[in-house]
mmCIF file of C-alpha atoms in Angstrom:
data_model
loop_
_atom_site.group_PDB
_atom_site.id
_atom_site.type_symbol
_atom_site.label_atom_id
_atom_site.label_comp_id
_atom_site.label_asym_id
_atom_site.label_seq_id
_atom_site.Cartn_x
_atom_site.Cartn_y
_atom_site.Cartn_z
ATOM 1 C CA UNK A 1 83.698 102.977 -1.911
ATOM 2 C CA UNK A 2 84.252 104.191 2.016
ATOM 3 C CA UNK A 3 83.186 107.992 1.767
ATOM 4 C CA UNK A 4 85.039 110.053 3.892
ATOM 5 C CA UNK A 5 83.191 111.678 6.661
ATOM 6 C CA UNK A 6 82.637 115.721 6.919
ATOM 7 C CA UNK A 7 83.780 116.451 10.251
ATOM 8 C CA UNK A 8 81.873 118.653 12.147
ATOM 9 C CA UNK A 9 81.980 121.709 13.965
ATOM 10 C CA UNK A 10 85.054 123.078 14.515
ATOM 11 C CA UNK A 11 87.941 120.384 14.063
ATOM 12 C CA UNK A 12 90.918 122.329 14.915
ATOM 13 C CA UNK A 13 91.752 122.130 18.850
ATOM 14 C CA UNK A 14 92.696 125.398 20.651
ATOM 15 C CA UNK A 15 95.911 125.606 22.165
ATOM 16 C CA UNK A 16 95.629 125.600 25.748
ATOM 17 C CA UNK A 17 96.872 129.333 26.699
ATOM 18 C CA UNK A 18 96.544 128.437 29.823
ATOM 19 C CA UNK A 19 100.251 128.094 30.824
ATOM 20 C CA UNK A 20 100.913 131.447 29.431
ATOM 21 C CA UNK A 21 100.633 133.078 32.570
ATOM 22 C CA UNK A 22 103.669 130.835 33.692
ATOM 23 C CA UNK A 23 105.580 131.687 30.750
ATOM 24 C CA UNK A 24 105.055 135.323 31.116
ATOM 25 C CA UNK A 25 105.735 135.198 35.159
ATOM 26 C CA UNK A 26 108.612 133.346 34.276
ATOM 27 C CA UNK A 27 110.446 135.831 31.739
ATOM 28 C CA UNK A 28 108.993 138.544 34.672
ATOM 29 C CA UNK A 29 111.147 137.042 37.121
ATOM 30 C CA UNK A 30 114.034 136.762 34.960
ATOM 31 C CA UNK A 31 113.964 140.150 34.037
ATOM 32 C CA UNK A 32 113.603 141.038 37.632
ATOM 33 C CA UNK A 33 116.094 139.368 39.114
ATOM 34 C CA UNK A 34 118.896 140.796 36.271
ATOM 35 C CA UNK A 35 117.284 144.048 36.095
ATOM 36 C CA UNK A 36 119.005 147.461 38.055
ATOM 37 C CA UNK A 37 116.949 150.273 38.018
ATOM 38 C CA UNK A 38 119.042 152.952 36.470
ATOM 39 C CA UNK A 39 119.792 155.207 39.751
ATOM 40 C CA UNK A 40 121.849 158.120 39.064
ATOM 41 C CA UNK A 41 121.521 160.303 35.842
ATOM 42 C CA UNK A 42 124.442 160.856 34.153
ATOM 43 C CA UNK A 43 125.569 164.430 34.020
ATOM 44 C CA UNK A 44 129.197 163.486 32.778
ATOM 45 C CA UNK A 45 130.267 162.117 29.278
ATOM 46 C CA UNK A 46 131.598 158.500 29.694
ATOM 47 C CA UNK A 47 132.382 156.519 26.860
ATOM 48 C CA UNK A 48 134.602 153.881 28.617
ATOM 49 C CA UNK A 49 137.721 152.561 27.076
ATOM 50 C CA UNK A 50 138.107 149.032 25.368
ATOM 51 C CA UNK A 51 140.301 146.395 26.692
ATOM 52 C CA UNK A 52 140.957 142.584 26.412
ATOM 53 C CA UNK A 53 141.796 141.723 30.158
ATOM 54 C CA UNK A 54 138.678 141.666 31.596
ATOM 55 C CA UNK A 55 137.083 140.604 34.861
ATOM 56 C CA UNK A 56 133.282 140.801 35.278
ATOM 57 C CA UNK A 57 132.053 142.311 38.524
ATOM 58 C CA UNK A 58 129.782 140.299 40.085
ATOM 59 C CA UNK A 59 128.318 141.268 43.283
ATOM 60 C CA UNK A 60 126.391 144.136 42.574
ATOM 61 C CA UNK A 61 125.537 145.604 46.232
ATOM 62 C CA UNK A 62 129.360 145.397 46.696
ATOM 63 C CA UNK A 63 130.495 147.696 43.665
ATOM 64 C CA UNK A 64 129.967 152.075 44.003
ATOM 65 C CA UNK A 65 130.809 153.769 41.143
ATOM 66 C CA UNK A 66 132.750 156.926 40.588
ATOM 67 C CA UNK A 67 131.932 158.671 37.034
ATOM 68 C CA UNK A 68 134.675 160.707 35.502
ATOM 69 C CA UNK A 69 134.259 162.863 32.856
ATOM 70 C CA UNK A 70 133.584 165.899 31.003
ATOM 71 C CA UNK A 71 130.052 167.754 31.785
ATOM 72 C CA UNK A 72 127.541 166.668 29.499
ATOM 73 C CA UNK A 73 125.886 169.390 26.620
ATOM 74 C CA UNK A 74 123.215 170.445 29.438
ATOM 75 C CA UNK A 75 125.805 171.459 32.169
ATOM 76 C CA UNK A 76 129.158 172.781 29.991
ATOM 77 C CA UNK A 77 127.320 176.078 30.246
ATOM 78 C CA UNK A 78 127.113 176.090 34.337
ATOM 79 C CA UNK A 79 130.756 173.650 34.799
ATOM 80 C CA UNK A 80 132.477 174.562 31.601
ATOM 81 C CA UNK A 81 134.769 171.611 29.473
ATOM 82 C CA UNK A 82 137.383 170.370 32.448
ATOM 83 C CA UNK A 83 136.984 166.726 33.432
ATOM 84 C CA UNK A 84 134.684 166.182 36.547
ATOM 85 C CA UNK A 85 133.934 163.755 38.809
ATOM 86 C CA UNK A 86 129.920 162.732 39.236
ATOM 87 C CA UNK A 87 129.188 160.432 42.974
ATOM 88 C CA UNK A 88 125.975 159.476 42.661
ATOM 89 C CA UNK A 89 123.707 162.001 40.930
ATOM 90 C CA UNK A 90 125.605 165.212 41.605
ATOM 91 C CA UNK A 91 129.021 167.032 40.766
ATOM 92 C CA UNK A 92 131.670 166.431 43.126
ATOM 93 C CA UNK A 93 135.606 167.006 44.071
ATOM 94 C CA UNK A 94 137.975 164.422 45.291
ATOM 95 C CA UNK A 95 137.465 165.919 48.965
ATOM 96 C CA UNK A 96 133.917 164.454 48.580
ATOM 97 C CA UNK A 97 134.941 160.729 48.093
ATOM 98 C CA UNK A 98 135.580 159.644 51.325
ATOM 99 C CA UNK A 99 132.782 160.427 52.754
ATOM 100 C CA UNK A 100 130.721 159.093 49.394
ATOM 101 C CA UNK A 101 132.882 155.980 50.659
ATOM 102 C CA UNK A 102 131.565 155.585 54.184
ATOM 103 C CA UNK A 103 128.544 156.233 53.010
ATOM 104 C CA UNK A 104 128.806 153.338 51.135
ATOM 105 C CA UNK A 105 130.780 150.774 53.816
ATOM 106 C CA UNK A 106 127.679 151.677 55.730
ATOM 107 C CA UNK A 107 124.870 150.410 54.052
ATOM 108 C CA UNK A 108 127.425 146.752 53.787
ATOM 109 C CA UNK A 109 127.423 144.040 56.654
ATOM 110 C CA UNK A 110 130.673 144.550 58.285
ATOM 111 C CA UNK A 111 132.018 141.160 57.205
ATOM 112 C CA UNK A 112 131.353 142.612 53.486
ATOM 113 C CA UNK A 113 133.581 145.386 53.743
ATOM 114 C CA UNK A 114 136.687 144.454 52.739
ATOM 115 C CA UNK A 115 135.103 142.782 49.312
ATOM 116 C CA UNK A 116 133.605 146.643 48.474
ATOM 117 C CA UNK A 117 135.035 147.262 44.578
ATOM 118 C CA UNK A 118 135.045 151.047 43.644
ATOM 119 C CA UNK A 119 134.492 150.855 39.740
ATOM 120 C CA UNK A 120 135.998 153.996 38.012
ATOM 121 C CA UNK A 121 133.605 154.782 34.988
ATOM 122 C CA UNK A 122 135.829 156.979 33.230
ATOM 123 C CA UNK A 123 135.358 158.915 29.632
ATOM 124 C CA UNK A 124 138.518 157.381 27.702
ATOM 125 C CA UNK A 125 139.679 161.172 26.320
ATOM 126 C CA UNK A 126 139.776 162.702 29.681
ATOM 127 C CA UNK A 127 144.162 162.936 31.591
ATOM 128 C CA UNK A 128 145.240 161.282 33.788
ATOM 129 C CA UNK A 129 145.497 163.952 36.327
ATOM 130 C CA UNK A 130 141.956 163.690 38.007
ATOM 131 C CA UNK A 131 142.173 159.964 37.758
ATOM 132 C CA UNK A 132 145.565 160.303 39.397
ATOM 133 C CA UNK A 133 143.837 162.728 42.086
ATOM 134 C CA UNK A 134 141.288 160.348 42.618
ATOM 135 C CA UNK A 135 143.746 156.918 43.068
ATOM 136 C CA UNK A 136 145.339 158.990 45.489
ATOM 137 C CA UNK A 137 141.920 159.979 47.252
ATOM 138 C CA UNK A 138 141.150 156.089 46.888
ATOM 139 C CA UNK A 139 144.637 155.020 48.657
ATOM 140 C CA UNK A 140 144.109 157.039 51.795
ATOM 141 C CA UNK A 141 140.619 155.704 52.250
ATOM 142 C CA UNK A 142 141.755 152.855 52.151
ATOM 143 C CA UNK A 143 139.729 151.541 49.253
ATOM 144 C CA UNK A 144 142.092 149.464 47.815
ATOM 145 C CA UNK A 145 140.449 147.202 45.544
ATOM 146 C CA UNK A 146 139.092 149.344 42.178
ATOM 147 C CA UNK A 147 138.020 148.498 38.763
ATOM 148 C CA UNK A 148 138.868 150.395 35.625
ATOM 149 C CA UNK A 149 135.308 149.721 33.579
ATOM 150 C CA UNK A 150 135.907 148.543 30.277
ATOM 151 C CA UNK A 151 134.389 147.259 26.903
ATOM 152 C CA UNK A 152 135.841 144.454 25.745
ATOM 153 C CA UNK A 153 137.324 144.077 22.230
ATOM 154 C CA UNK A 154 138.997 141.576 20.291
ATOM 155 C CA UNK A 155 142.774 141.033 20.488
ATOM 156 C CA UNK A 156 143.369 142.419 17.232
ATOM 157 C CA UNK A 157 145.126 145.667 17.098
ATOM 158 C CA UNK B 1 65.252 136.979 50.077
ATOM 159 C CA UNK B 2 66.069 135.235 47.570
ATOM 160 C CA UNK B 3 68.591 132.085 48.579
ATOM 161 C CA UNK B 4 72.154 131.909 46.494
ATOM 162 C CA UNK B 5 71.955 128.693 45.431
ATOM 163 C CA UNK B 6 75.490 126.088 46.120
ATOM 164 C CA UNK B 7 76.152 126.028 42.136
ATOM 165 C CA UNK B 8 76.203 129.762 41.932
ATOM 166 C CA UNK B 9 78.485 129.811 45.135
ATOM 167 C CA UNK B 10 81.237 127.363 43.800
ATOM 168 C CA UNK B 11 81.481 129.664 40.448
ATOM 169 C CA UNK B 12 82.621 132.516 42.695
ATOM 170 C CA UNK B 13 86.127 132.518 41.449
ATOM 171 C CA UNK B 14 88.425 135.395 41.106
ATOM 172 C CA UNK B 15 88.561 135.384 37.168
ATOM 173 C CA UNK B 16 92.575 134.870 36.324
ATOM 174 C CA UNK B 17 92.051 135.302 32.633
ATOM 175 C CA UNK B 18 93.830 138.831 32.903
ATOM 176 C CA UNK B 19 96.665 137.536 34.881
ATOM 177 C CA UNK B 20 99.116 137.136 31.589
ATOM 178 C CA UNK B 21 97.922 140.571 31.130
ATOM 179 C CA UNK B 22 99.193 141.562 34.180
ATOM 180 C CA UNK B 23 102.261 139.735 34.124
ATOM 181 C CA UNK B 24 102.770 141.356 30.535
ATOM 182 C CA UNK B 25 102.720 144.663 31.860
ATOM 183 C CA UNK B 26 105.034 144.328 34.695
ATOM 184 C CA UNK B 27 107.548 142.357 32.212
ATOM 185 C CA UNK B 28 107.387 145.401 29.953
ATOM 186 C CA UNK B 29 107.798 147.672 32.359
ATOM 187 C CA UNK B 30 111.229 145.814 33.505
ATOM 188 C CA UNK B 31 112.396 145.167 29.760
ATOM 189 C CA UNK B 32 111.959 149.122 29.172
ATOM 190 C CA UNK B 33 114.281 149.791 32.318
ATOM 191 C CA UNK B 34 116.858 147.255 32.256
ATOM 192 C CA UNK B 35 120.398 147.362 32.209
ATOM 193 C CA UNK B 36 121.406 143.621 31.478
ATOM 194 C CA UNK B 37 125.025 143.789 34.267
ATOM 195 C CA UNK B 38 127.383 144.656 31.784
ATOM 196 C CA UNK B 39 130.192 145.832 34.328
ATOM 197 C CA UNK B 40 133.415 144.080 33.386
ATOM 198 C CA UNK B 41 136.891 145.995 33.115
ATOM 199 C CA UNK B 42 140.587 145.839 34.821
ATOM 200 C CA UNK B 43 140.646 144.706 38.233
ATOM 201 C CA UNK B 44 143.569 146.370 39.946
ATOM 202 C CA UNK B 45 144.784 146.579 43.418
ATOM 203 C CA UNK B 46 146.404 149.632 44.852
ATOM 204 C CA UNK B 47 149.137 150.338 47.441
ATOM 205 C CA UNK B 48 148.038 151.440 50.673
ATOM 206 C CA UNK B 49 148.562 154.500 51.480
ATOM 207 C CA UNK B 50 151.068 155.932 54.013
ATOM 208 C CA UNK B 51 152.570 158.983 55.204
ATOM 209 C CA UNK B 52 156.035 158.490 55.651
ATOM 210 C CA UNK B 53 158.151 159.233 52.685
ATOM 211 C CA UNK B 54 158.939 156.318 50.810
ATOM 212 C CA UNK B 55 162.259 154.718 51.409
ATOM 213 C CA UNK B 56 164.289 154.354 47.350
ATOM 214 C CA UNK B 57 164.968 151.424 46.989
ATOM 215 C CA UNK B 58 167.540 150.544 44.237
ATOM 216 C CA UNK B 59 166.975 147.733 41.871
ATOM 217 C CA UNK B 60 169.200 146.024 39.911
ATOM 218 C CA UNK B 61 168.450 147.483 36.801
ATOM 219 C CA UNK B 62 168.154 144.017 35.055
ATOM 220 C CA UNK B 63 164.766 143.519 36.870
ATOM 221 C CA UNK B 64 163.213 146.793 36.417
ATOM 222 C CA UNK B 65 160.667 146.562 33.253
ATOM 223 C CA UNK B 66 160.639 150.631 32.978
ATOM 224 C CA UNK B 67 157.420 151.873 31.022
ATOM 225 C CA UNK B 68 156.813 156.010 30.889
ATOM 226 C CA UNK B 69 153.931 156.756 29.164
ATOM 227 C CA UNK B 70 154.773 160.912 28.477
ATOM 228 C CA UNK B 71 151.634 163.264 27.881
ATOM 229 C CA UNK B 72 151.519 162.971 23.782
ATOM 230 C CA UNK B 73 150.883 159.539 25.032
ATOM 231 C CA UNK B 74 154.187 158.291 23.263
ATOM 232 C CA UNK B 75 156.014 155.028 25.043
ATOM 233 C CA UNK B 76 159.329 154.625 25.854
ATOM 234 C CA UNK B 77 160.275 151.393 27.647
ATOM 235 C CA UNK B 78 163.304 151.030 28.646
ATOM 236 C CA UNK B 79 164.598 154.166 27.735
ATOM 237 C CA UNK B 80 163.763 153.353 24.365
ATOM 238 C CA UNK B 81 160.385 154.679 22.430
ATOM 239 C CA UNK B 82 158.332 151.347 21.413
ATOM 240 C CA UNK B 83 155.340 150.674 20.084
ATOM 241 C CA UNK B 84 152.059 149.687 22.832
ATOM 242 C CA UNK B 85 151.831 146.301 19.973
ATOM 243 C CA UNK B 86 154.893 144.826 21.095
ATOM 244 C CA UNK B 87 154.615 145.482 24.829
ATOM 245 C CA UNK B 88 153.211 142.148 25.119
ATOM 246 C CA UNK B 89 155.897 140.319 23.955
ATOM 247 C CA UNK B 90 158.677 142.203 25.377
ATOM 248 C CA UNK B 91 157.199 141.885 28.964
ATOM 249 C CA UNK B 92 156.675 137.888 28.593
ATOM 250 C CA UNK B 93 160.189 137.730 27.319
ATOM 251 C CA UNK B 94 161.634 140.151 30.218
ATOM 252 C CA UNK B 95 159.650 138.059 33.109
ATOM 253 C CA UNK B 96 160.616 134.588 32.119
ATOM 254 C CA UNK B 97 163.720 135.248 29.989
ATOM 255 C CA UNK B 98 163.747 132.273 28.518
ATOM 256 C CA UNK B 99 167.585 132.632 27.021
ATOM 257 C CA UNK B 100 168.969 133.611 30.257
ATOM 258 C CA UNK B 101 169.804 136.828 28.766
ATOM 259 C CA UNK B 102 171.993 139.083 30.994
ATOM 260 C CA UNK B 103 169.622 142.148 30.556
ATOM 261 C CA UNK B 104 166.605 140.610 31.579
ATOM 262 C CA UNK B 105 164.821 139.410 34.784
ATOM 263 C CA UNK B 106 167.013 137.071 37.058
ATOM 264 C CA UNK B 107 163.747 135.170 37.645
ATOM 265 C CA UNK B 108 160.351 135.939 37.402
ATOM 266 C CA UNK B 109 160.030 136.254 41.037
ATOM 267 C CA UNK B 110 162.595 139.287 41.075
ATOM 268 C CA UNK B 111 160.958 141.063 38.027
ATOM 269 C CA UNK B 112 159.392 144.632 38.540
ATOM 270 C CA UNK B 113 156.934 146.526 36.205
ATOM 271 C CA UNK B 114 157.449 150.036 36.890
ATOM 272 C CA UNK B 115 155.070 152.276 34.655
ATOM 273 C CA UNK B 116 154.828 155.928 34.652
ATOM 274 C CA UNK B 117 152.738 158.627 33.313
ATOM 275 C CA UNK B 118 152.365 161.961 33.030
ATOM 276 C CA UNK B 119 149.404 163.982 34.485
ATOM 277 C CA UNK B 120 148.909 165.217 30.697
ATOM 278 C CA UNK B 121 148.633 161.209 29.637
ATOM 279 C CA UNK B 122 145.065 160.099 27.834
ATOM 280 C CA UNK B 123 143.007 157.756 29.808
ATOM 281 C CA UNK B 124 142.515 155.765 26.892
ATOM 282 C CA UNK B 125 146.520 154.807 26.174
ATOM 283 C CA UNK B 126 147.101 154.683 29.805
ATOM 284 C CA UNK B 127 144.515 151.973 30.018
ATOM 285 C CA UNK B 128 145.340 150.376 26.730
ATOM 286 C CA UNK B 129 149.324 150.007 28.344
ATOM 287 C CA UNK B 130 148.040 149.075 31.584
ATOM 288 C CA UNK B 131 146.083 145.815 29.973
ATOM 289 C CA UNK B 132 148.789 145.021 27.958
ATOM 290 C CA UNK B 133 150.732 144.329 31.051
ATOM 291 C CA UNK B 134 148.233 142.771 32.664
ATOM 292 C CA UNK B 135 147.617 140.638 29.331
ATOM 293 C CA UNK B 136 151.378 140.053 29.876
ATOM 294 C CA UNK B 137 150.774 138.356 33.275
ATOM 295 C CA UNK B 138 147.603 136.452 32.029
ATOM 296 C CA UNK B 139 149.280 134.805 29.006
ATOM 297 C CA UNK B 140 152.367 134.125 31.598
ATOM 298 C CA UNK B 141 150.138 132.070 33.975
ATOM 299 C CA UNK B 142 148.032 130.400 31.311
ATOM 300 C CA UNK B 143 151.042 128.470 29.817
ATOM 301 C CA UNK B 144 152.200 127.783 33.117
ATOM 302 C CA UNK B 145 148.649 126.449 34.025
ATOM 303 C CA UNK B 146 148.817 124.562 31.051
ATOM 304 C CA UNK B 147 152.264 122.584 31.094
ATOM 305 C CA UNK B 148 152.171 121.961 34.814
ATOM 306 C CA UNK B 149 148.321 120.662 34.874
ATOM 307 C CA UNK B 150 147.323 120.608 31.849
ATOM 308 C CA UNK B 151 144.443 122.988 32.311
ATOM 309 C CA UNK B 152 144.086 126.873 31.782
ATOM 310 C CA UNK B 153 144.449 129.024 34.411
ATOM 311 C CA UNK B 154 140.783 130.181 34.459
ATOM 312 C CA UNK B 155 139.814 126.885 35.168
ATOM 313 C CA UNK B 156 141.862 126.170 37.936
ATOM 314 C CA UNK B 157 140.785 125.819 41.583
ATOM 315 C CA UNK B 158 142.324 128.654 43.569
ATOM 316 C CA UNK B 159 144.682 126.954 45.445
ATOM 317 C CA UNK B 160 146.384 126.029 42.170
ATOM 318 C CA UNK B 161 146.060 129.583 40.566
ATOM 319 C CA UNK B 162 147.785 130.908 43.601
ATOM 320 C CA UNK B 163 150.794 128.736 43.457
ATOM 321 C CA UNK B 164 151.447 129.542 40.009
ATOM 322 C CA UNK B 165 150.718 133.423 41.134
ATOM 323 C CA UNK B 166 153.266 132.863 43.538
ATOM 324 C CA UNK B 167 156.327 131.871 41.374
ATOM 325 C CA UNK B 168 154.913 134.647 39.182
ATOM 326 C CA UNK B 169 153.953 137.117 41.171
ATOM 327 C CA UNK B 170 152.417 140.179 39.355
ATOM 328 C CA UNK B 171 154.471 143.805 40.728
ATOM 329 C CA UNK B 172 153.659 146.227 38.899
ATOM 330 C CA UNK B 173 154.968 149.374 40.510
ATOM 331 C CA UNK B 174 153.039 152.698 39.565
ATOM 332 C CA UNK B 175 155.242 156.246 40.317
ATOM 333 C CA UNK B 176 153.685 159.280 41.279
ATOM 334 C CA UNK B 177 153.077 160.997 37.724
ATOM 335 C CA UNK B 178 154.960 164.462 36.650
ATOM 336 C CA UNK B 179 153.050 166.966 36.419
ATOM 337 C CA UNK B 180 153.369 167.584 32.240
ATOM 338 C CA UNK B 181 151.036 168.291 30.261
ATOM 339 C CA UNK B 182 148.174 169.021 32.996
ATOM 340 C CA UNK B 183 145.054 170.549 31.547
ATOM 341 C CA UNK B 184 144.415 174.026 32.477
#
């Protein structure tokens, strides 16, 4: 009778980790490339509405933001409960938007400009009256093209 | 002195062993801070702005959609209150009026959307109207995407899309809000 042979040492061949690198670089990059560093600190509320029409925004260097809200826990004490508007990382008024604007249509290649979307962040409980305010602001600086940011939800009511 | 010899030379190799390592700390450090682009809401285009007072123009009544959204955030379209579910419906119906009714839009091209809020209005139903309208529009060009060519409008090259957007052209008119119901 054929006796089976002890095999010797250690049978079991390692898996080559040498590719691992390339996997690793490669989620890296992907994370990279999607990533934005989060650049402004919020010091409104914004919980932003839901809605079923959506378009996504895709160009990122072509999109500002303008937060509108009410002052977050830290700040009610210094800015009290009324609805505020946040450019960038600071406090503002609608007299500071179009200059936050030019800033902006600066930093683009001219031929860019016109594609510039100004995405309005804001908190779903605040009036309309400072978003009003702010459309208005919007309309005589020309920046025509804006995005209400939304979450989406399902067409059930 | 002693001589390096040519085997020890060709071993002098930067050692890559910690390279995943490396790689593994950068890739944490950019899963920790990422924000995966999650920017998606209504796309809207405003008037330009001008100066000059704005001429009133009257509309035959027929093709003005009315839509006042008051600050306790109650509709009334039409002069009538109504309920943000069946906004939908009753815009599709009052752009293509498919029974030729005598109260509704002569044609699509001539229908107006003319919404209106107070300063007092929530963000929230203001937006919530505001999609419904534009859902209004959407569902309007996706049939007409699909019995023309067969296709939906998403999926449409954009000289298609616009000649459907062109016998349906999307006016909604926005009026300067009153000021009720400001907060103080």
């Amino acid at each position: 009778m054929a006796r089976f042979k002890k095999k010797q040492g250690n049978s079991q061949p390692e898996i080559s980790t040498a590719s691992l690198p390339d996997i690793i670089f490669m989620l890296l990059f992907f994370f990279m490339v999607v990533t934005k560093l989060r650049d402004a600190e919020m010091k409104v509320r914004v919980v932003t509405p839901s809605a079923t029409e959506l378009t996504k925004l895709e160009q990122k260097s072509l999109v500002n933001h303008i937060y509108i809200g009410r002052p977050v826990e830290k700040y009610k004490k210094l800015y009290g409960t009324k609805p505020r508007i946040q450019l960038g990382d600071k406090f503002a008024t609608v007299d500071d938007i179009p200059l936050f604007l030019e800033n902006f249509r600066t930093k683009v290649p001219e031929r860019q400009r016109k594609l510039i979307t100004t995405s309005l962040k804001v908190d779903k409980d605040v009036t309309m009256g400072i978003v009003q305010d702010v459309k208005t602001e919007l309309r005589k600086s020309a920046q025509l093209k804006i995005n209400y940011s939304a979450k989406r939800r399902d067409e059930k009511w | 002195m002693p001589r390096v010899r040519t085997k020890d030379r060709l071993k002098n190799e930067i050692n890559a062993g910690s390279m995943a390592d490396i790689a593994f700390l950068l890739l944490i450090f950019f899963l920790v801070t990422t924000t995966i682009a999650d920017d998606q809401g209504l796309l809207v285009k405003l008037p330009p702005w001008s100066n000059e007072p704005v001429e009133d123009v009257t509309l035959n009544q027929r093709n003005v959609f009315g839509v006042l959204v008051n600050a306790q955030n109650q509709l009334l379209v039409r002069k009538e209150p109504a309920d943000v579910r069946d906004l939908r419906r009753r815009a599709i119906e009052f752009i293509t009026n498919p029974n030729h009714r005598e109260d509704l839009a002569v044609n699509p091209k001539k229908a107006v959307i003319s919404l209106k809020n107070d300063r007092g209005t929530n963000y929230n139903t203001y937006l919530t109207v505001y999609n419904e309208l534009l859902a209004a529009y959407n569902e309007i060009w996706n049939n007409e995407a699909m019995k023309r060519y067969g296709k939906p409008y998403q999926k449409l090259p954009a000289h298609l899309r616009k000649a459907i957007r062109k016998d349906y052209p999307m006016i909604i008119s926005e009026a300067e809000p009153t000021e009720y119901g400001e907060e103080k």
